[in-house]
Amino acid sequence: MAGKLKKGEASSSSGGGGSNHRGESVVVDTGENKSSCGYCKSPARASIAHGLWAHSITIDDYQDLLDRGWRRSGCFLYKPDMERTCCPAYTIRLRAGDFVPSKEQARVSRRMQRYLDGTLECKKPGECIENPNASKDTRSHTHPKVSSSAAKESCSNNNEEKGGEEKIMHYLSDQVDNAVRGCSENGEFPDIQFPKAIVKKVLQAKRKLLVEGSEDLLYSSNIAFQIAATIRRSLPGENDVHQGRLSTHITDEKGPSPKLIAEKLECYLNQLAKTSGLLVRACNGHLNFYSATKQASLYESAQTVNISKGSAAGSESKGCGVTHSSQNAPVKRRRLEIHLRRSSFDSEEYALYRRYQIAVHNDSPEHVTESSYKRFLVDTPLNYVPPKGDGTVPPCGFGSFHQQYVVDGKLVAVGVIDILPRCLSSKYLFWDPDFAFLSPGKYSALQEINWVKENQAHCSTLQYYYLGYYIHSCSKMRYKAAYCPSELLCPLRYQWIPFHIAKPLLDKKRYAVLSDVSVSQDRESLPPHVSEEVMEVQHDDIGKEDTNDFPMYDDEVAIDFEYESSDNEQNLVSVDVEDGNIGNILIGLNGSRVRFKDIKFAFGSSERSYLEFQLHRYMRVVGEELAERMVYSLE
């Protein structure tokens, strides 16, 4: 019967469909399928889904199936039974043109750029080195590189290194104090006594990339906050802020602003870039000092300041070491290439997949086979549609693709995707474990979103980025909500509901009819901070990000459903199924395509009743329109 599965008939990168024909969809109904759940780790086979085995499927039909909650694993299509399965999975998507990257997502892009620029290295998985020009002995230290003579002195013992850094911080603190005095003398700050500035070293573990580019954050000061507090205490009344006693350049509606004060000090400190190789930036009230040139002669600058205060003889003797500083080693830039290729087996990709599954997901080597890889990520039922050049198909065409990320000729990641009339649907990502520090899952998602934006010029209907399934009860899945503004598919009415509206329902129960919520009412009652919270949701703990960056499409697993047809199915004909004209379902039988109404009397009474039950159930899960369009194979 129709429940039998003919796995041998699956093919890689199915052809079919010329420029004016997109082929046909031929599916075999496998009925209800159960499997163990990889999310709640239930010992029972509690994950329940309806399954179809697709011999071929058009890109239009698969797009419509996605919009009814279906996904594919190889040639197997599945749709969770949302009311019965242990972990309801909601299809999640994002309109690419509306995407707003979060701070963390922006940091991922900047980190990759720094790696490509040659200013970020990784000695081994999880260990990032910020200063690639440092010697092997001192490379992991956070203090800057010094001249050759100074380096020998600095490395002779740890006390001298520490002393050198203290001189740097004293030097920078003096420069900030000079800037504060300059602001006071020019009338920018009131003529009162301000606290001394303190510049502190930023520990490597606490560094954050606050600006774009290759700058290396080394030191920081919060003097602007202290200045603002001192000014407030000196004012006899709040109204004095608006009575001209203070420069409007350092005040806002709330009074003295640390942010504006830091920006003013930044202007006075710009000369540091020339004298010490430092770049000074004001960031949210903090004064941050970056090594912009990688010559990083801060230790030398501190020595120079001390020399100028000493005797001329002392200056000459010490100045020699500063003058003859060694030149920088050349920065090695890297080249990233992204290749989009039709889905097919590639031995290099398989080797990378095998390494990834064993190292990241702890799969046993004997289970990561070439055949399982092909079934999971290479075989596809989608009929390829070539480009037409008429604005209806992107230059690559429609179908299943592997997006390869290649750095200096080495394959480091592969994204498995489907490109459809209305979306790019992400299926899976696997990557070189040595590159975990670059968060390849997040980076590839950003690239795929940008791909959709860029290709809208070639195909106006291509607007969405589908991230697979979202399971609210699974913490590993919640990172998907960080790609804003996302929408979830209502499992009953198949309407798209903004995530921030669906979230309160899912907080209460796993399965919810999302479209029951009034969009307008929820928007009015939504706390103003909710959207910002969603923006900052991350898919795992920051501390674990680099070593366990879950693939963007972790909902897609190598499906291992137990194909089963219930012994009681013939007794379930009375079950309430969606009414529909099953007579118009297209049946594939003996090489022919006929409507069920034209052949139903060719079956015996009991066989016809059983088939009618199956067809009612099939129409309920795929919808009446698709049921009449796709071929329901009985062969």
XYZ file of C-alpha atoms in Angstrom:
635
model
C 0.000 0.000 0.000
C 0.877 3.678 0.052
C 2.609 3.416 3.397
C 5.615 1.560 1.960
C 8.757 3.563 1.542
C 10.956 3.239 -1.521
C 14.130 4.887 -0.285
C 16.144 3.605 -3.197
C 14.252 5.898 -5.554
C 15.603 9.063 -3.958
C 18.008 11.008 -6.116
C 20.529 13.765 -5.589
C 19.723 17.213 -6.885
C 16.722 16.066 -8.871
C 16.464 17.508 -12.314
C 13.181 17.944 -14.046
C 11.524 21.056 -15.192
C 12.826 23.079 -18.071
C 12.670 26.822 -18.289
C 8.922 26.732 -18.882
C 8.057 23.720 -16.757
C 8.750 23.157 -13.093
C 7.996 19.456 -13.053
C 5.521 17.687 -10.804
C 5.355 16.671 -7.164
C 5.079 12.969 -6.450
C 4.751 11.867 -2.820
C 4.140 8.696 -0.860
C 2.103 9.036 2.334
C 3.899 7.339 5.243
C 1.228 8.348 7.749
C 1.979 8.957 11.407
C 5.615 8.550 12.372
C 7.175 8.484 15.819
C 10.751 9.012 16.931
C 12.767 9.790 20.022
C 13.056 13.511 20.751
C 16.442 15.196 20.601
C 15.213 18.218 22.547
C 13.433 17.014 25.676
C 15.422 13.731 25.632
C 12.297 11.749 26.423
C 13.046 8.012 26.596
C 9.768 7.302 24.810
C 9.197 7.856 21.105
C 7.267 10.998 21.942
C 8.065 13.039 18.851
C 5.075 12.591 16.548
C 4.857 13.823 12.981
C 3.061 13.111 9.728
C 5.440 11.998 7.012
C 5.646 12.027 3.225
C 8.356 10.488 1.110
C 8.897 12.749 -1.897
C 10.122 11.269 -5.159
C 10.042 14.780 -6.591
C 8.517 18.083 -5.600
C 8.228 21.450 -7.285
C 9.664 24.513 -5.639
C 6.182 26.105 -5.556
C 4.659 23.112 -3.788
C 7.485 22.939 -1.262
C 7.147 26.663 -0.567
C 3.464 26.150 0.175
C 4.271 23.143 2.366
C 6.694 25.278 4.391
C 3.875 27.733 4.923
C 1.809 24.913 6.404
C 4.504 23.847 8.871
C 6.383 21.187 6.853
C 10.160 20.692 6.629
C 12.378 18.168 4.897
C 15.251 15.903 5.853
C 16.686 14.698 2.587
C 13.711 13.417 0.621
C 11.582 12.844 3.703
C 9.009 15.566 4.450
C 7.552 15.843 7.923
C 5.061 17.998 9.800
C 4.858 17.767 13.608
C 1.529 16.788 15.133
C 1.477 19.969 17.165
C -1.189 18.940 19.680
C 0.321 15.547 20.439
C 4.075 15.799 19.972
C 6.250 16.338 23.032
C 7.938 19.506 21.719
C 5.712 21.540 19.364
C 7.822 23.073 16.597
C 6.673 26.367 15.073
C 7.976 27.486 11.703
C 9.865 30.769 12.141
C 10.735 33.298 9.482
C 12.086 36.802 9.063
C 11.439 39.442 6.409
C 15.016 40.100 5.343
C 14.420 43.740 4.480
C 13.209 44.462 8.015
C 16.093 42.728 9.790
C 17.770 44.753 12.538
C 21.010 43.172 13.833
C 21.492 43.033 17.580
C 24.691 44.172 19.283
C 25.913 40.597 19.566
C 25.213 39.905 15.887
C 27.123 43.053 14.927
C 30.034 41.879 17.079
C 30.087 38.581 15.178
C 30.498 40.450 11.882
C 33.245 42.640 13.290
C 35.078 39.642 14.718
C 35.074 37.948 11.328
C 36.332 41.117 9.670
C 39.174 41.378 12.171
C 40.092 37.765 11.447
C 40.136 38.451 7.706
C 42.164 41.629 8.268
C 44.765 39.570 10.101
C 44.292 41.263 13.472
C 42.661 38.262 15.154
C 44.301 34.871 15.396
C 43.404 31.546 16.953
C 46.173 29.227 18.127
C 43.767 26.423 18.922
C 39.977 26.019 19.225
C 38.569 28.502 21.703
C 41.833 30.449 22.226
C 41.773 33.786 20.406
C 44.871 35.943 20.241
C 44.383 39.646 19.722
C 47.954 40.618 18.768
C 49.244 38.519 15.850
C 52.483 40.518 15.558
C 53.707 39.600 19.047
C 56.482 37.093 19.472
C 55.661 33.503 20.365
C 56.853 34.027 23.932
C 54.694 37.072 24.583
C 51.830 36.601 22.120
C 49.166 35.712 24.648
C 49.885 38.703 26.869
C 47.583 41.711 26.657
C 50.334 44.331 26.909
C 51.394 45.837 23.556
C 54.444 44.988 21.571
C 57.504 47.027 22.450
C 60.796 47.870 20.726
C 63.437 45.164 20.449
C 65.633 46.588 23.228
C 62.688 47.377 25.461
C 61.243 43.908 24.836
C 64.366 42.235 26.181
C 64.158 44.311 29.330
C 60.392 43.850 29.666
C 60.475 40.093 29.253
C 63.366 39.578 31.661
C 60.963 39.306 34.557
C 57.260 39.759 35.250
C 57.846 42.619 37.651
C 59.350 44.771 34.937
C 56.416 43.968 32.623
C 53.974 44.999 35.294
C 56.002 48.119 36.006
C 55.949 49.024 32.317
C 52.192 48.761 32.155
C 51.824 50.867 35.286
C 53.933 53.574 33.629
C 51.660 53.435 30.604
C 48.549 53.877 32.743
C 50.146 56.733 34.724
C 51.116 58.382 31.457
C 47.577 58.091 30.071
C 46.075 59.312 33.346
C 48.296 62.409 33.166
C 47.176 63.024 29.586
C 43.511 62.837 30.616
C 44.151 65.262 33.506
C 45.782 67.651 31.047
C 42.706 67.394 28.815
C 40.408 68.151 31.772
C 42.478 71.215 32.621
C 42.349 72.317 29.004
C 38.561 72.061 28.993
C 38.369 74.112 32.192
C 40.714 76.816 30.852
C 38.675 77.111 27.653
C 35.392 77.397 29.549
C 34.059 73.990 28.474
C 34.061 72.786 32.104
C 33.321 74.956 35.175
C 36.330 76.245 37.127
C 36.140 73.802 40.025
C 38.366 71.081 41.473
C 37.950 67.761 39.604
C 39.122 64.327 40.743
C 42.267 62.853 39.298
C 41.772 60.575 36.315
C 42.517 56.891 36.681
C 43.161 54.797 33.576
C 42.867 51.054 34.045
C 43.919 48.115 31.975
C 41.071 46.176 30.325
C 41.463 42.475 30.979
C 41.269 40.219 27.947
C 38.284 38.342 29.351
C 36.292 41.561 29.621
C 37.169 43.128 26.296
C 34.325 44.036 24.000
C 34.534 45.201 20.425
C 32.864 48.577 20.752
C 33.862 50.033 17.408
C 34.309 48.609 13.975
C 37.733 47.979 12.563
C 40.924 46.423 13.791
C 41.487 48.500 16.941
C 42.508 46.587 20.025
C 40.938 47.791 23.279
C 43.659 48.052 25.939
C 42.779 50.675 28.572
C 39.733 52.601 29.788
C 38.746 55.391 32.183
C 35.418 56.409 33.698
C 36.547 59.951 34.531
C 33.604 61.467 32.628
C 31.158 59.991 35.153
C 33.186 61.435 38.036
C 33.307 64.864 36.360
C 29.539 64.848 35.797
C 28.914 63.918 39.444
C 31.307 66.627 40.665
C 29.550 69.260 38.552
C 26.132 68.237 39.853
C 27.300 68.480 43.462
C 28.712 71.944 42.802
C 25.414 73.337 41.507
C 23.179 75.022 44.113
C 20.020 74.163 42.199
C 18.830 72.075 39.268
C 17.797 75.153 37.290
C 21.408 76.347 37.091
C 21.962 73.879 34.281
C 19.663 75.932 32.132
C 20.844 79.338 33.313
C 24.043 79.427 31.295
C 26.459 78.363 34.033
C 27.415 75.291 32.050
C 28.444 74.825 28.452
C 25.622 73.357 26.444
C 28.193 71.072 24.827
C 28.371 68.878 27.939
C 24.740 68.954 29.106
C 21.487 67.402 28.042
C 17.974 67.683 29.434
C 19.047 65.775 32.560
C 22.098 67.913 33.318
C 25.826 67.133 32.960
C 26.156 64.195 30.548
C 29.044 61.696 30.969
C 28.645 60.794 27.307
C 29.084 64.390 26.104
C 31.909 65.025 28.590
C 33.785 61.946 27.317
C 33.317 63.108 23.723
C 34.738 66.526 24.626
C 37.788 64.929 26.273
C 38.246 62.734 23.208
C 38.745 65.850 21.100
C 41.556 67.002 23.403
C 43.240 63.606 23.351
C 43.352 62.968 19.621
C 47.039 63.831 19.486
C 47.773 60.560 21.308
C 47.292 58.712 18.018
C 50.403 60.469 16.677
C 52.557 60.412 19.792
C 51.865 56.939 21.146
C 50.067 54.909 18.473
C 46.839 55.041 20.471
C 43.345 55.669 19.246
C 41.018 57.324 21.769
C 37.274 56.778 21.523
C 34.414 57.948 23.737
C 31.867 55.198 24.244
C 28.783 55.721 26.431
C 30.693 57.934 28.864
C 33.872 55.853 28.948
C 37.193 56.902 27.467
C 38.622 53.869 25.702
C 42.180 53.570 24.458
C 42.860 51.297 21.482
C 46.048 50.189 19.788
C 45.277 51.279 16.255
C 48.619 50.743 14.525
C 49.855 47.539 16.182
C 53.243 49.240 16.711
C 51.903 49.735 20.214
C 54.855 51.616 21.626
C 53.023 52.615 24.767
C 55.818 51.367 26.960
C 58.217 53.459 24.918
C 55.918 56.499 25.219
C 55.814 56.126 28.969
C 59.619 55.938 28.999
C 59.837 58.997 26.796
C 57.710 61.022 29.215
C 59.908 59.972 32.114
C 63.025 60.733 30.118
C 61.896 64.275 29.416
C 61.700 64.854 33.149
C 65.235 63.599 33.750
C 68.702 64.842 32.819
C 69.823 65.262 29.252
C 72.406 62.514 29.734
C 69.765 60.136 30.938
C 67.597 61.041 28.002
C 70.327 60.248 25.534
C 71.126 56.890 27.100
C 67.528 55.711 27.224
C 66.437 57.317 24.002
C 68.612 54.941 22.008
C 66.351 52.016 22.797
C 63.288 53.964 21.676
C 64.756 55.255 18.459
C 65.855 51.853 17.187
C 62.506 50.085 17.673
C 61.893 47.087 15.459
C 59.481 47.331 12.555
C 56.131 45.565 12.596
C 55.798 42.142 11.100
C 53.514 42.307 8.034
C 49.852 41.597 8.763
C 48.580 38.571 6.915
C 45.191 39.296 5.401
C 42.885 36.423 4.581
C 40.479 35.915 1.733
C 36.944 34.636 2.335
C 35.066 33.220 -0.630
C 31.448 32.074 -0.547
C 30.450 29.633 -3.287
C 26.852 28.622 -3.982
C 26.600 25.194 -5.625
C 23.850 22.787 -6.523
C 23.347 20.047 -3.982
C 25.625 17.131 -4.832
C 28.082 14.871 -3.063
C 31.523 16.359 -2.450
C 34.192 14.350 -0.633
C 35.711 17.458 0.955
C 32.316 18.503 2.313
C 31.696 15.021 3.671
C 35.063 14.998 5.454
C 34.212 18.342 7.075
C 30.715 17.100 8.030
C 32.159 13.964 9.605
C 34.665 15.955 11.630
C 31.968 18.397 12.746
C 29.488 15.731 13.837
C 32.084 13.839 15.848
C 33.727 16.880 17.467
C 30.727 19.142 18.056
C 27.793 16.745 18.429
C 29.774 13.821 19.876
C 28.464 11.374 17.263
C 30.220 8.041 17.230
C 32.425 7.642 14.115
C 30.654 4.475 12.991
C 27.333 6.352 12.791
C 28.682 9.149 10.597
C 28.683 7.374 7.266
C 28.748 8.554 3.691
C 25.332 7.052 3.015
C 23.705 8.733 6.028
C 25.272 12.051 5.007
C 23.864 11.730 1.502
C 20.377 10.860 2.756
C 20.406 13.758 5.189
C 22.042 16.652 3.348
C 22.659 15.737 -0.292
C 19.554 13.937 -1.522
C 16.790 16.361 -2.412
C 13.409 15.950 -4.080
C 13.267 19.578 -5.235
C 13.017 20.074 -8.978
C 15.686 22.535 -10.033
C 14.506 25.639 -11.900
C 17.226 27.405 -13.899
C 17.473 31.215 -14.102
C 15.438 32.966 -16.761
C 16.656 36.538 -16.670
C 13.107 37.858 -16.561
C 13.010 38.941 -12.896
C 11.172 35.849 -11.671
C 14.127 33.582 -10.816
C 17.424 34.529 -9.103
C 20.679 34.053 -11.042
C 21.403 30.755 -9.275
C 17.937 29.355 -9.990
C 15.558 27.677 -7.541
C 16.343 24.417 -5.783
C 18.658 22.889 -3.165
C 22.151 24.278 -2.688
C 25.291 24.006 -0.593
C 26.833 27.349 0.333
C 30.558 26.843 0.874
C 32.655 29.185 3.034
C 36.299 29.010 1.944
C 39.145 30.856 3.703
C 42.411 31.009 1.767
C 41.423 27.950 -0.219
C 40.340 25.880 2.796
C 36.731 24.785 3.238
C 35.680 25.902 6.725
C 31.853 25.737 6.672
C 28.938 24.565 4.536
C 25.375 25.830 4.755
C 22.682 23.561 3.290
C 19.827 25.684 1.992
C 16.768 25.632 -0.252
C 16.088 28.649 -2.450
C 12.368 28.993 -3.166
C 10.087 31.565 -4.798
C 9.462 33.485 -1.567
C 12.372 32.581 0.688
C 15.756 31.164 1.433
C 15.103 28.225 3.744
C 18.040 27.245 5.963
C 18.347 23.554 6.592
C 21.700 22.832 8.249
C 25.195 24.165 8.812
C 28.388 22.281 9.575
C 31.801 23.807 10.116
C 35.426 23.249 11.035
C 35.627 22.998 14.851
C 38.872 25.026 14.754
C 36.805 28.014 13.622
C 34.276 27.914 16.455
C 35.716 31.163 17.831
C 34.215 32.986 14.822
C 30.644 31.823 15.661
C 30.046 30.383 12.171
C 26.381 29.647 12.889
C 25.566 33.273 13.552
C 27.831 34.563 10.811
C 26.323 32.306 8.138
C 22.812 33.407 9.137
C 23.796 37.035 8.624
C 25.242 36.170 5.229
C 22.096 34.323 4.193
C 19.902 37.239 5.258
C 22.075 39.559 3.175
C 21.817 37.145 0.251
C 18.031 37.457 0.318
C 18.272 41.250 0.358
C 20.687 41.318 -2.556
C 18.693 38.918 -4.716
C 15.396 40.735 -4.362
C 16.590 42.807 -7.327
C 16.544 39.614 -9.431
C 13.386 38.076 -7.956
C 10.917 40.469 -6.319
C 8.965 37.680 -4.574
C 12.094 36.526 -2.706
C 11.667 38.376 0.582
C 11.909 35.986 3.532
C 14.514 34.057 5.457
C 13.209 30.829 7.045
C 15.157 29.633 10.085
C 13.476 26.240 10.342
C 11.568 25.347 13.496
C 11.338 27.258 16.743
C 10.707 25.240 19.925
C 9.974 27.575 22.808
C 10.494 24.888 25.435
C 14.020 24.190 24.139
C 16.610 26.724 25.279
C 18.907 25.825 22.380
C 16.226 27.064 19.987
C 15.571 30.456 21.504
C 18.506 32.071 19.729
C 16.356 32.163 16.597
C 14.144 34.831 18.139
C 17.216 37.098 18.248
C 16.876 37.600 14.495
C 14.315 40.372 14.578
C 11.592 41.011 13.718
C 10.636 37.337 13.348
C 7.243 35.686 12.916
C 5.842 32.313 13.979
C 3.348 30.276 11.967
C 0.026 29.607 13.658
C -0.395 25.796 13.631
C -4.150 25.971 13.085
C -4.933 28.837 10.712
C -1.458 29.103 9.142
C -1.222 32.832 9.704
C 2.069 34.537 10.545
C 2.148 36.092 14.011
C 4.888 38.488 15.233
C 7.109 36.730 17.749
C 6.649 39.307 20.508
C 2.899 38.673 20.326
C 3.210 34.888 20.288
C 5.754 34.726 23.099
C 3.337 35.395 26.030
C 1.171 32.488 24.845
C 4.114 30.130 24.560
C 5.345 31.157 27.997
C 2.125 29.644 29.359
C 1.828 26.452 27.320
C 3.762 24.564 24.704
C 0.981 24.319 22.154
C -0.996 27.445 21.370
C -3.209 28.673 18.555
C -1.201 31.812 17.982
C -3.748 33.532 15.763
C -6.249 33.628 18.651
C -4.418 36.664 19.967
C -5.592 40.020 18.712
C -2.572 41.708 17.175
C -3.792 45.208 17.911
C -4.674 44.486 21.520
C -1.357 42.826 22.234
C 0.618 45.631 20.672
C -1.124 48.091 22.950
C -0.450 46.003 26.048
C 3.110 45.089 25.111
C 5.680 46.542 27.538
C 7.996 48.925 25.682
C 11.095 46.959 26.655
C 10.006 43.616 25.226
C 11.320 44.159 21.729
C 14.746 45.166 23.069
C 14.840 42.056 25.227
C 14.131 39.919 22.204
C 16.910 41.668 20.319
C 19.436 40.572 22.920
C 18.297 36.939 23.218
C 21.202 34.633 22.507
C 21.139 30.961 21.638
C 23.619 29.901 24.291
C 25.662 31.235 27.178
C 28.243 33.741 26.008
C 30.933 31.788 27.752
C 30.118 28.710 25.724
C 29.502 30.436 22.437
C 32.869 29.854 20.815
C 33.089 26.188 21.680
C 29.487 25.192 21.137
C 28.015 27.462 18.509
C 24.981 25.396 17.648
C 24.226 25.250 13.935
C 21.730 27.823 12.869
C 19.391 25.059 11.883
C 19.729 22.710 14.813
C 16.068 21.753 14.451
C 17.074 19.759 11.382
C 18.370 16.379 12.416
C 18.913 13.188 10.501
C 15.348 11.976 10.852
C 15.100 8.424 12.078
C 11.369 7.992 12.279
C 9.889 4.609 12.979
C 7.626 4.106 9.997
C 4.464 2.622 11.360
C 0.867 2.178 10.324
C -1.462 1.731 13.245
C -3.298 -1.568 13.398
C -6.364 0.393 14.402
C -6.361 2.766 11.449
C -9.257 1.025 9.757
C -11.300 1.580 12.885
C -10.503 5.310 12.817
C -12.538 6.202 9.738
C -14.990 8.007 11.998
C -12.239 10.268 13.342
C -13.031 13.930 12.750
C -10.887 14.976 9.789
C -11.066 18.098 7.708
C -13.901 17.934 5.223
C -12.772 18.302 1.667
C -13.473 16.961 -1.760
C -11.042 14.083 -1.772
C -12.438 13.129 -5.145
C -10.210 15.745 -6.741
C -6.985 14.415 -5.182
C -4.531 13.520 -7.928
C -3.613 9.834 -7.770
C -0.551 8.216 -9.313
C -1.307 4.649 -10.307
C 0.280 2.399 -12.926
C 2.148 5.300 -14.463
C -1.013 7.349 -14.912
C -2.371 10.493 -13.209
C -6.071 10.336 -12.393
C -8.468 11.941 -9.921
C -9.611 9.730 -7.092
C -13.273 10.254 -8.012
C -12.594 8.594 -11.355
C -11.123 5.390 -9.900
C -12.586 5.005 -6.432
C -15.062 2.355 -7.530
C -12.222 0.230 -8.837
C -11.463 -0.636 -5.190
C -13.355 -3.010 -2.997
C -15.551 -1.619 -0.223
C -13.153 -2.117 2.701
C -10.107 -1.084 0.671
C -11.930 2.011 -0.568
C -12.949 2.991 2.976
C -9.377 2.657 4.198
C -8.039 4.689 1.268
C -10.666 7.377 1.822
C -9.557 7.690 5.424
C -5.951 8.071 4.335
C -6.871 10.679 1.739
C -8.933 12.697 4.249
C -5.996 12.681 6.641
C -3.622 13.592 3.821
C -5.800 16.504 2.742
C -5.958 17.720 6.329
C -2.175 17.948 6.692
C -1.289 19.348 3.241
C -4.414 21.387 2.507
C -6.980 21.016 -0.227
C -5.086 23.008 -2.856
C -1.866 21.018 -2.529
C -3.761 17.739 -2.312
C -5.252 18.447 -5.721
C -1.921 19.593 -7.178
C 0.573 16.997 -5.924
C 0.521 13.382 -7.071
C -0.492 10.969 -4.311
C 1.391 7.871 -5.374
C -0.100 4.425 -4.879
C 2.738 2.750 -6.754
